[in-house]
Short mmCIF file of C-alpha atoms and ligand atoms in Angstrom, two decimals:
data_model
loop_
_atom_site.label_atom_id
_atom_site.label_comp_id
_atom_site.label_asym_id
_atom_site.label_seq_id
_atom_site.Cartn_x
_atom_site.Cartn_y
_atom_site.Cartn_z
CA MET A 1 0.20 0.45 0.01
CA SER A 2 1.02 3.38 -1.27
CA THR A 3 1.60 5.94 0.81
CA LEU A 4 -1.22 9.19 0.60
CA VAL A 5 2.09 11.89 -1.42
CA GLU A 6 2.83 8.77 -3.76
CA ARG A 7 -0.77 8.06 -4.85
CA ASP A 8 -0.96 11.67 -5.44
CA GLN A 9 2.41 11.36 -7.07
CA SER A 10 0.57 9.25 -9.64
CA VAL A 11 -2.27 11.16 -10.31
CA VAL A 12 -2.88 14.48 -8.82
CA TRP A 13 -1.50 18.23 -10.27
CA HIS A 14 -0.59 20.62 -7.61
CA PRO A 15 0.04 25.22 -8.34
CA TYR A 16 2.61 26.19 -9.73
CA ALA A 17 3.88 22.14 -9.55
CA PRO A 18 5.59 19.70 -12.42
CA PRO A 19 3.11 16.60 -12.40
CA ALA A 20 5.19 14.79 -9.76
CA ALA A 21 5.04 17.31 -6.63
CA SER A 22 7.55 17.21 -4.11
CA PRO A 23 7.57 17.83 -1.42
CA LEU A 24 4.19 17.32 -0.80
CA PHE A 25 2.23 16.56 3.37
CA ALA A 26 -0.99 14.85 2.86
CA VAL A 27 -3.32 16.85 5.54
CA GLU A 28 -6.14 14.47 7.47
CA SER A 29 -7.72 17.26 9.70
CA ALA A 30 -7.42 20.84 10.99
CA ARG A 31 -9.19 22.55 13.39
CA GLY A 32 -8.55 26.27 14.92
CA VAL A 33 -4.57 27.48 13.25
CA ARG A 34 -3.88 23.97 12.84
CA LEU A 35 -3.20 21.54 10.32
CA ARG A 36 -3.38 17.83 11.48
CA LEU A 37 -0.83 15.78 8.67
CA ASP A 38 -1.76 11.89 8.14
CA ASP A 39 0.91 11.31 10.14
CA GLY A 40 0.02 13.00 12.97
CA ARG A 41 2.25 16.08 12.80
CA GLU A 42 0.65 19.31 13.87
CA LEU A 43 1.25 22.28 11.59
CA ILE A 44 -0.19 26.02 12.64
CA ASP A 45 -1.08 27.75 9.67
CA GLY A 46 0.94 31.24 8.11
CA MET A 47 -1.32 30.83 5.73
CA SER A 48 -5.09 31.19 5.62
CA SER A 49 -5.04 28.44 2.62
CA TRP A 50 -3.61 31.62 0.55
CA TRP A 51 -5.62 33.90 2.24
CA SER A 52 -8.45 33.04 2.98
CA THR A 53 -9.18 30.86 6.41
CA ILE A 54 -9.53 33.87 8.23
CA HIS A 55 -11.71 32.75 11.26
CA GLY A 56 -9.23 29.59 11.27
CA TYR A 57 -10.33 26.27 9.75
CA CYS A 58 -14.00 24.86 10.73
CA HIS A 59 -15.46 27.13 12.72
CA PRO A 60 -18.38 26.15 14.37
CA HIS A 61 -20.58 29.40 13.29
CA ILE A 62 -19.13 28.38 9.53
CA GLU A 63 -20.42 24.85 10.02
CA ALA A 64 -23.67 24.70 11.65
CA ALA A 65 -24.56 27.44 8.40
CA LEU A 66 -23.68 24.65 6.49
CA LYS A 67 -24.73 21.95 7.55
CA ASP A 68 -28.33 23.24 7.95
CA GLN A 69 -27.84 24.62 4.40
CA ILE A 70 -27.22 21.89 3.34
CA GLU A 71 -30.29 19.75 4.31
CA ARG A 72 -32.23 22.17 2.55
CA LEU A 73 -30.98 23.77 -0.64
CA PRO A 74 -27.17 22.51 -1.31
CA HIS A 75 -27.47 24.48 -4.69
CA VAL A 76 -30.27 25.47 -7.56
CA MET A 77 -29.54 27.08 -10.49
CA PHE A 78 -29.11 30.92 -10.14
CA GLY A 79 -31.57 31.16 -14.04
CA GLY A 80 -34.39 32.36 -13.51
CA LEU A 81 -34.57 31.39 -9.60
CA THR A 82 -33.42 32.61 -6.89
CA HIS A 83 -33.03 31.90 -2.78
CA GLU A 84 -32.70 34.22 0.31
CA GLY A 85 -29.07 33.54 1.08
CA ALA A 86 -27.77 34.95 -1.96
CA ILE A 87 -30.38 38.34 -2.25
CA ARG A 88 -29.49 38.57 1.77
CA LEU A 89 -24.90 38.57 0.73
CA CYS A 90 -25.68 40.57 -1.82
CA GLU A 91 -27.35 43.03 0.14
CA ARG A 92 -24.81 42.95 3.10
CA LEU A 93 -21.62 43.31 0.70
CA VAL A 94 -23.42 46.54 -0.87
CA GLU A 95 -24.41 47.83 2.37
CA MET A 96 -20.34 46.60 3.33
CA ALA A 97 -18.69 48.22 0.49
CA PRO A 98 -17.41 51.43 -0.80
CA ALA A 99 -19.82 53.72 -1.34
CA GLY A 100 -21.31 54.17 -4.81
CA LEU A 101 -21.19 50.13 -5.75
CA THR A 102 -25.18 48.70 -5.70
CA ARG A 103 -25.13 45.62 -7.71
CA VAL A 104 -23.24 42.22 -7.31
CA PHE A 105 -22.66 39.18 -10.37
CA LEU A 106 -21.90 36.51 -7.22
CA SER A 107 -19.85 33.69 -9.02
CA ASP A 108 -17.36 31.14 -7.87
CA SER A 109 -13.49 31.90 -8.04
CA GLY A 110 -11.14 34.78 -8.26
CA SER A 111 -9.79 34.43 -11.46
CA VAL A 112 -13.61 34.58 -13.06
CA ALA A 113 -14.99 37.15 -10.56
CA VAL A 114 -11.52 39.81 -13.15
CA GLU A 115 -13.18 38.25 -15.87
CA ILE A 116 -16.45 39.68 -14.97
CA ALA A 117 -15.28 42.11 -13.78
CA ILE A 118 -12.87 42.76 -17.13
CA LYS A 119 -15.99 41.54 -19.41
CA MET A 120 -18.38 44.27 -17.28
CA ALA A 121 -16.01 47.70 -18.37
CA ILE A 122 -15.66 46.21 -22.04
CA GLN A 123 -19.19 45.92 -21.94
CA VAL A 124 -20.21 49.71 -20.52
CA TRP A 125 -18.11 50.90 -23.11
CA HIS A 126 -19.93 49.06 -26.00
CA ALA A 127 -23.24 50.28 -24.31
CA ARG A 128 -22.19 54.07 -24.20
CA GLY A 129 -21.17 54.03 -28.17
CA ARG A 130 -17.49 53.84 -27.69
CA PRO A 131 -16.92 50.18 -28.26
CA GLU A 132 -13.12 51.18 -29.37
CA LYS A 133 -12.58 51.68 -25.34
CA ARG A 134 -11.65 48.39 -24.49
CA ARG A 135 -7.81 47.58 -23.88
CA LEU A 136 -7.13 48.22 -19.96
CA LEU A 137 -4.29 49.09 -17.98
CA THR A 138 -2.35 47.94 -14.89
CA ILE A 139 0.62 48.52 -13.02
CA ARG A 140 3.32 46.21 -12.98
CA GLY A 141 3.83 43.91 -10.08
CA GLY A 142 -0.29 42.88 -10.36
CA TYR A 143 -1.74 39.35 -9.89
CA HIS A 144 -5.56 38.85 -10.98
CA GLY A 145 -5.23 34.60 -11.42
CA ASP A 146 -4.67 32.37 -13.64
CA THR A 147 -7.84 32.51 -16.82
CA PHE A 148 -6.83 34.73 -19.99
CA GLY A 149 -8.75 37.39 -19.50
CA ALA A 150 -7.28 38.11 -15.82
CA MET A 151 -3.43 36.78 -16.45
CA ALA A 152 -3.66 39.06 -19.35
CA VAL A 153 -3.43 41.55 -16.53
CA CYS A 154 -0.83 39.80 -14.44
CA ASP A 155 3.16 40.86 -14.88
CA PRO A 156 4.35 40.26 -17.92
CA GLU A 157 7.56 38.66 -15.84
CA THR A 158 6.11 37.19 -12.94
CA GLY A 159 2.35 36.23 -15.21
CA MET A 160 4.95 34.44 -17.80
CA HIS A 161 3.39 36.62 -20.36
CA GLY A 162 6.27 35.44 -22.54
CA LEU A 163 5.58 31.83 -23.20
CA PHE A 164 1.69 32.87 -23.97
CA GLU A 165 3.00 35.36 -26.65
CA GLY A 166 0.20 35.63 -29.24
CA SER A 167 -2.57 34.01 -27.29
CA LEU A 168 -3.13 37.33 -24.21
CA THR A 169 -4.93 40.64 -25.32
CA LYS A 170 -1.95 43.21 -25.68
CA HIS A 171 -2.67 45.20 -22.12
CA LEU A 172 -0.84 48.92 -20.69
CA PHE A 173 1.98 48.51 -18.10
CA ALA A 174 2.75 51.43 -16.13
CA PRO A 175 5.83 51.20 -13.35
CA ARG A 176 4.66 49.84 -9.49
CA PRO A 177 3.53 52.83 -7.41
CA GLU A 178 7.31 52.63 -5.61
CA CYS A 179 6.21 55.41 -3.12
CA ARG A 180 5.43 52.25 0.45
CA PHE A 181 1.73 52.43 2.14
CA GLY A 182 2.84 55.19 5.28
CA GLU A 183 4.29 57.26 3.32
CA ARG A 184 3.31 60.35 0.88
CA CYS A 185 3.46 59.99 -2.39
CA GLU A 186 4.35 62.50 -4.73
CA GLU A 187 3.08 63.31 -8.32
CA ASP A 188 5.50 62.28 -9.87
CA GLU A 189 5.63 59.11 -8.35
CA LEU A 190 1.83 59.10 -11.12
CA ALA A 191 3.93 60.33 -13.79
CA GLU A 192 4.64 57.06 -16.67
CA PHE A 193 0.77 56.36 -15.71
CA GLU A 194 -0.82 59.47 -16.31
CA ARG A 195 1.27 59.64 -19.43
CA ILE A 196 0.04 56.45 -21.16
CA LEU A 197 -3.60 57.40 -19.53
CA VAL A 198 -4.15 60.15 -21.33
CA THR A 199 -2.47 59.00 -24.64
CA HIS A 200 -4.10 55.54 -24.50
CA LYS A 201 -7.71 56.83 -23.11
CA ASP A 202 -9.89 56.68 -26.05
CA GLU A 203 -9.02 53.53 -25.73
CA LEU A 204 -8.90 52.20 -22.83
CA ALA A 205 -12.01 51.06 -21.37
CA ALA A 206 -10.95 50.81 -17.82
CA VAL A 207 -7.76 50.42 -14.48
CA ILE A 208 -7.39 47.57 -12.70
CA LEU A 209 -5.12 47.01 -10.07
CA GLU A 210 -5.33 45.71 -6.74
CA PRO A 211 -5.51 48.36 -3.72
CA ILE A 212 -2.52 49.07 -1.18
CA VAL A 213 -1.47 45.26 -1.27
CA GLN A 214 -0.12 43.78 -4.47
CA GLY A 215 -0.44 39.95 -3.77
CA ALA A 216 1.11 36.90 -5.70
CA GLY A 217 2.58 39.53 -7.97
CA GLY A 218 5.10 40.51 -5.65
CA MET A 219 3.47 41.35 -1.64
CA TRP A 220 3.83 44.84 -2.51
CA PHE A 221 1.88 47.40 0.05
CA TYR A 222 2.41 50.65 -1.22
CA SER A 223 1.16 54.11 -0.49
CA SER A 224 -2.69 55.32 -0.84
CA GLY A 225 -1.66 58.56 -2.32
CA TYR A 226 -0.89 56.90 -5.31
CA LEU A 227 -4.49 55.59 -4.54
CA ALA A 228 -6.60 58.41 -4.68
CA ARG A 229 -4.52 59.71 -7.49
CA VAL A 230 -5.71 56.68 -9.64
CA ARG A 231 -8.85 57.26 -8.75
CA ALA A 232 -8.70 60.96 -9.86
CA LEU A 233 -7.37 60.04 -12.84
CA CYS A 234 -9.28 57.68 -14.17
CA ASP A 235 -12.31 60.55 -13.53
CA GLU A 236 -10.49 62.73 -15.85
CA ALA A 237 -9.86 60.28 -18.57
CA ASP A 238 -13.51 58.25 -19.05
CA VAL A 239 -12.03 55.39 -17.87
CA LEU A 240 -13.03 53.33 -15.65
CA LEU A 241 -11.36 52.34 -12.12
CA ILE A 242 -11.12 47.99 -11.52
CA THR A 243 -10.00 47.31 -7.79
CA ASP A 244 -8.83 44.00 -7.43
CA GLU A 245 -9.46 42.99 -3.48
CA ILE A 246 -9.67 39.18 -3.59
CA ALA A 247 -7.15 39.14 -0.99
CA THR A 248 -7.02 42.35 0.72
CA GLY A 249 -10.78 42.46 1.30
CA PHE A 250 -12.85 41.62 4.34
CA GLY A 251 -9.39 43.13 7.57
CA ARG A 252 -6.41 41.43 5.57
CA THR A 253 -4.97 45.39 6.12
CA GLY A 254 -6.91 46.20 9.30
CA LYS A 255 -9.76 48.35 6.57
CA LEU A 256 -12.79 46.36 6.07
CA PHE A 257 -11.12 46.49 1.96
CA ALA A 258 -8.03 48.07 1.29
CA CYS A 259 -9.83 51.32 -0.68
CA GLU A 260 -10.89 52.93 2.39
CA HIS A 261 -6.74 53.37 3.24
CA ALA A 262 -7.58 56.07 0.63
CA GLY A 263 -11.19 56.87 0.52
CA ILE A 264 -11.78 55.32 -2.72
CA SER A 265 -14.62 53.87 -4.11
CA PRO A 266 -14.06 52.53 -7.75
CA ASP A 267 -16.45 51.38 -10.41
CA ILE A 268 -16.73 47.92 -9.55
CA LEU A 269 -14.38 45.88 -7.21
CA CYS A 270 -13.99 42.03 -7.47
CA VAL A 271 -13.40 40.09 -4.21
CA GLY A 272 -13.20 36.13 -2.77
CA LYS A 273 -10.48 34.65 -1.84
CA ALA A 274 -12.39 35.19 3.00
CA LEU A 275 -15.90 35.63 1.68
CA THR A 276 -16.65 32.36 2.81
CA GLY A 277 -14.21 32.68 5.42
CA GLY A 278 -11.90 29.57 3.68
CA THR A 279 -14.95 27.31 3.39
CA MET A 280 -15.56 27.34 -0.33
CA SER A 281 -15.30 28.40 -3.08
CA MET A 282 -16.26 31.30 -4.42
CA ALA A 283 -16.64 35.58 -5.66
CA ALA A 284 -18.22 38.46 -6.23
CA THR A 285 -17.94 41.61 -8.45
CA LEU A 286 -19.58 44.89 -6.94
CA ALA A 287 -20.19 46.90 -9.84
CA SER A 288 -21.74 50.75 -9.34
CA GLU A 289 -25.14 52.05 -10.35
CA GLU A 290 -24.42 53.63 -13.92
CA VAL A 291 -21.94 50.75 -14.44
CA ALA A 292 -25.08 48.91 -14.37
CA GLN A 293 -27.91 50.44 -15.73
CA SER A 294 -24.84 50.68 -18.93
CA LEU A 295 -25.28 47.22 -19.81
CA GLY A 296 -28.86 46.67 -19.08
CA GLY A 297 -29.08 50.25 -21.46
CA GLY A 298 -26.81 49.00 -24.09
CA GLU A 299 -27.48 46.89 -27.42
CA ALA A 300 -27.56 43.32 -25.17
CA GLY A 301 -29.27 44.37 -22.50
CA VAL A 302 -28.30 42.00 -20.56
CA PHE A 303 -24.95 41.24 -19.42
CA MET A 304 -22.94 38.79 -21.17
CA HIS A 305 -22.24 36.29 -18.52
CA GLY A 306 -24.04 33.36 -16.02
CA PRO A 307 -21.85 30.41 -13.93
CA THR A 308 -24.00 26.85 -13.77
CA PHE A 309 -22.59 27.72 -10.07
CA MET A 310 -23.35 31.27 -9.85
CA GLY A 311 -24.77 32.03 -6.32
CA SER A 312 -24.06 28.54 -4.59
CA ALA A 313 -26.72 28.35 -1.80
CA LEU A 314 -24.04 26.83 -0.39
CA GLY A 315 -21.26 29.37 -0.35
CA CYS A 316 -24.05 31.94 0.44
CA ALA A 317 -24.81 30.34 3.50
CA ALA A 318 -20.55 30.33 4.66
CA ALA A 319 -20.22 33.61 2.86
CA ASN A 320 -23.32 34.43 4.93
CA ALA A 321 -21.92 32.96 8.47
CA SER A 322 -18.10 34.53 7.12
CA LEU A 323 -19.86 38.40 7.85
CA ASP A 324 -21.31 37.47 10.62
CA LEU A 325 -18.86 37.30 12.41
CA LEU A 326 -16.91 39.72 10.79
CA GLU A 327 -19.84 41.76 11.83
CA GLN A 328 -19.66 41.13 15.56
CA GLY A 329 -16.26 43.13 14.89
CA THR A 330 -12.79 41.22 16.64
CA TRP A 331 -11.07 41.45 13.06
CA LYS A 332 -10.81 44.75 14.41
CA HIS A 333 -8.35 44.12 17.96
CA GLN A 334 -6.85 40.93 15.99
CA VAL A 335 -5.39 42.60 12.40
CA PRO A 336 -3.52 44.89 14.31
CA ALA A 337 -2.37 43.49 17.11
CA ILE A 338 -0.94 40.97 14.74
CA ALA A 339 0.22 43.32 12.52
CA ALA A 340 2.19 44.81 15.61
CA GLN A 341 3.28 41.04 16.86
CA LEU A 342 4.72 40.95 13.26
CA ALA A 343 6.96 44.19 12.56
CA GLU A 344 8.62 43.49 16.45
CA GLU A 345 8.92 39.80 15.47
CA LEU A 346 9.99 39.87 12.10
CA GLU A 347 12.05 42.92 12.48
CA PRO A 348 15.25 40.72 14.44
CA CYS A 349 15.24 38.90 10.44
CA ARG A 350 16.53 42.26 8.98
CA THR A 351 20.11 41.72 10.20
CA LEU A 352 20.08 38.40 9.23
CA PRO A 353 22.36 38.04 5.80
CA ALA A 354 19.54 36.33 3.27
CA VAL A 355 17.88 39.20 4.17
CA ASN A 356 16.66 42.00 1.85
CA GLU A 357 13.98 44.04 3.78
CA VAL A 358 11.86 42.94 6.17
CA ARG A 359 7.84 45.12 6.48
CA VAL A 360 4.59 43.71 7.66
CA LEU A 361 0.84 45.21 6.93
CA GLY A 362 -1.81 44.99 8.52
CA ALA A 363 -2.36 40.81 9.77
CA ILE A 364 0.48 40.28 6.60
CA GLY A 365 4.43 39.59 7.18
CA VAL A 366 6.47 39.90 4.37
CA VAL A 367 10.61 38.69 4.75
CA GLU A 368 12.31 39.85 1.38
CA LEU A 369 15.44 37.87 0.40
CA HIS A 370 18.16 38.49 -1.62
CA GLU A 371 17.91 35.28 -3.38
CA PRO A 372 14.32 33.04 -4.10
CA VAL A 373 14.21 29.61 -2.16
CA ASP A 374 15.41 26.16 -2.97
CA MET A 375 11.62 24.77 -1.92
CA SER A 376 13.37 21.57 -1.91
CA VAL A 377 14.97 22.23 1.47
CA VAL A 378 12.52 25.72 3.31
CA GLN A 379 8.90 24.24 2.63
CA LYS A 380 10.51 21.00 4.91
CA ALA A 381 12.30 23.23 7.64
CA PHE A 382 8.75 24.66 7.98
CA VAL A 383 6.79 21.95 8.36
CA ASP A 384 10.33 20.71 11.21
CA GLU A 385 9.69 23.46 12.91
CA GLY A 386 5.58 22.61 13.04
CA ILE A 387 4.46 26.03 10.81
CA TRP A 388 3.35 26.21 6.93
CA ILE A 389 4.90 28.57 5.53
CA ARG A 390 4.95 28.17 1.74
CA PRO A 391 7.18 30.74 0.21
CA PHE A 392 7.28 32.29 -3.24
CA GLY A 393 10.40 33.29 -4.74
CA LYS A 394 12.90 35.52 -2.93
CA LEU A 395 9.41 35.91 -0.57
CA VAL A 396 8.98 34.42 2.73
CA TYR A 397 5.46 35.74 4.34
CA THR A 398 2.62 35.05 6.52
CA MET A 399 -0.92 35.85 6.39
CA PRO A 400 -2.46 33.84 9.47
CA PRO A 401 -5.82 33.40 11.24
CA TYR A 402 -7.16 36.42 12.06
CA LEU A 403 -8.03 34.71 16.12
CA ILE A 404 -4.09 33.53 15.60
CA GLU A 405 -2.94 33.44 19.47
CA LYS A 406 0.30 35.49 20.12
CA GLN A 407 2.17 32.30 20.78
CA ASP A 408 1.04 30.27 18.18
CA LEU A 409 1.76 33.39 16.02
CA SER A 410 5.34 34.01 17.54
CA ALA A 411 6.05 29.86 17.00
CA ILE A 412 4.97 30.77 13.28
CA THR A 413 8.16 34.24 13.32
CA ARG A 414 10.03 31.96 15.53
CA GLY A 415 10.73 29.68 12.91
CA MET A 416 10.57 31.84 9.76
CA LYS A 417 14.23 33.22 11.50
CA THR A 418 15.19 29.56 12.29
CA VAL A 419 14.20 28.70 8.61
CA ILE A 420 15.82 31.65 6.97
CA GLU A 421 18.78 31.88 9.70
CA ALA A 422 19.71 28.54 7.88
CA ILE A 423 19.91 30.40 4.46
CA ARG A 424 23.68 31.30 3.06
C1 LIG B 501 -6.18 34.82 -6.27
C2 LIG B 501 -6.58 36.24 -6.31
C3 LIG B 501 -6.91 35.96 -7.91
C4 LIG B 501 -7.29 34.26 -8.13
O1 LIG B 501 -8.57 34.36 -7.15
P1 LIG B 501 -8.72 32.30 -7.41
O2 LIG B 501 -9.83 32.52 -6.68
O3 LIG B 501 -7.36 32.19 -7.08
O4 LIG B 501 -8.52 32.40 -9.40
C5 LIG B 501 -6.81 37.66 -8.19
N1 LIG B 501 -6.77 38.60 -7.91
C6 LIG B 501 -5.91 38.79 -6.42
C7 LIG B 501 -5.19 39.75 -6.33
C8 LIG B 501 -5.82 36.96 -5.78
O5 LIG B 501 -4.62 36.76 -4.70
#
């Protein structure tokens, strides 16, 4: 009888991995902030399963909502039919999102929510009699998902655009904002962005970016002044603004949505990842009333999209339960406490030879190295430290569940330091 990992390696594909992924660990169960491996070892989770399990694993409130829902209505097609869970979820998202976003399109994953946002922007200009406005402008260092439309606005280098040359729509890229979060953003920071925007405004449908925190494209935190200025420039140029809050949404940066740091509202906003507290695959694209009106008034008269699992009742139940937990407000104390502890406990990493820089924003701690890590070595080393940390390239980072306790977070920062210290 072969082990789970051996069986996996002969048939299963893993994210951004060769056909037989290695090293690989089999999880038997998870509770709170702990993953239990099939060999009985327990790991403290420093990744929130890629930003999503903000309330920890198997939270009783979300579990109860899912159990109740599965007995009544796991899923029903959303064409021509609706249900209370979806209505309530959309009402709540509109209520909590930045002002002016009044319509919600539910979908099944973050990448799809981005595809939808892009299609909306293109359809809006078509409906307004300006079909030539169909390109996008974004900033380098971004990540928006793995489907073709989303890939086309990911960073061209880390997103390996060269590999898909000819298959991806060619969009426009401005430099990554160099002004950091917490710092002022001088006007000349946006000179190149503004130049491209103004030059191409007649062919641009929208600007798309991750507000404040660029996630998988480089874990980079930039000035709220930059974002505020982008909003103003988009208005001047008559170009829509799409903010991708799939990683930042639901409190991770210390605000419910990262757009709040700059006090702006986009025309279209994407959420996903933490929407269901990490239990079900679900995402949403929110749009302003003007966007919705344009779409309804165009040639098609409808928005051309409709996933089979749109508005999944189980997904909505989980999302509503996760929003209940957020509404209790404990995240407002937990996230700043995590930020303070990460800043203090990761600071000593700064002097290690392998380390280029340490940065913290909200419940996100990043140690950027000089060289990419050797995953075959460090992944096992983290597991041996009893923590689950999954670096990519030069970036060793953590974004733990909000309810992590102080000593568990210390175990994560200690383990990160120990592993990084051993890198030569
Ligand atoms: C993860 C992510 C996506 C893609 O979401 P999936 O659910 O993986 O398709 C898009 N944008 C951002 C900012 C993300 O972090």
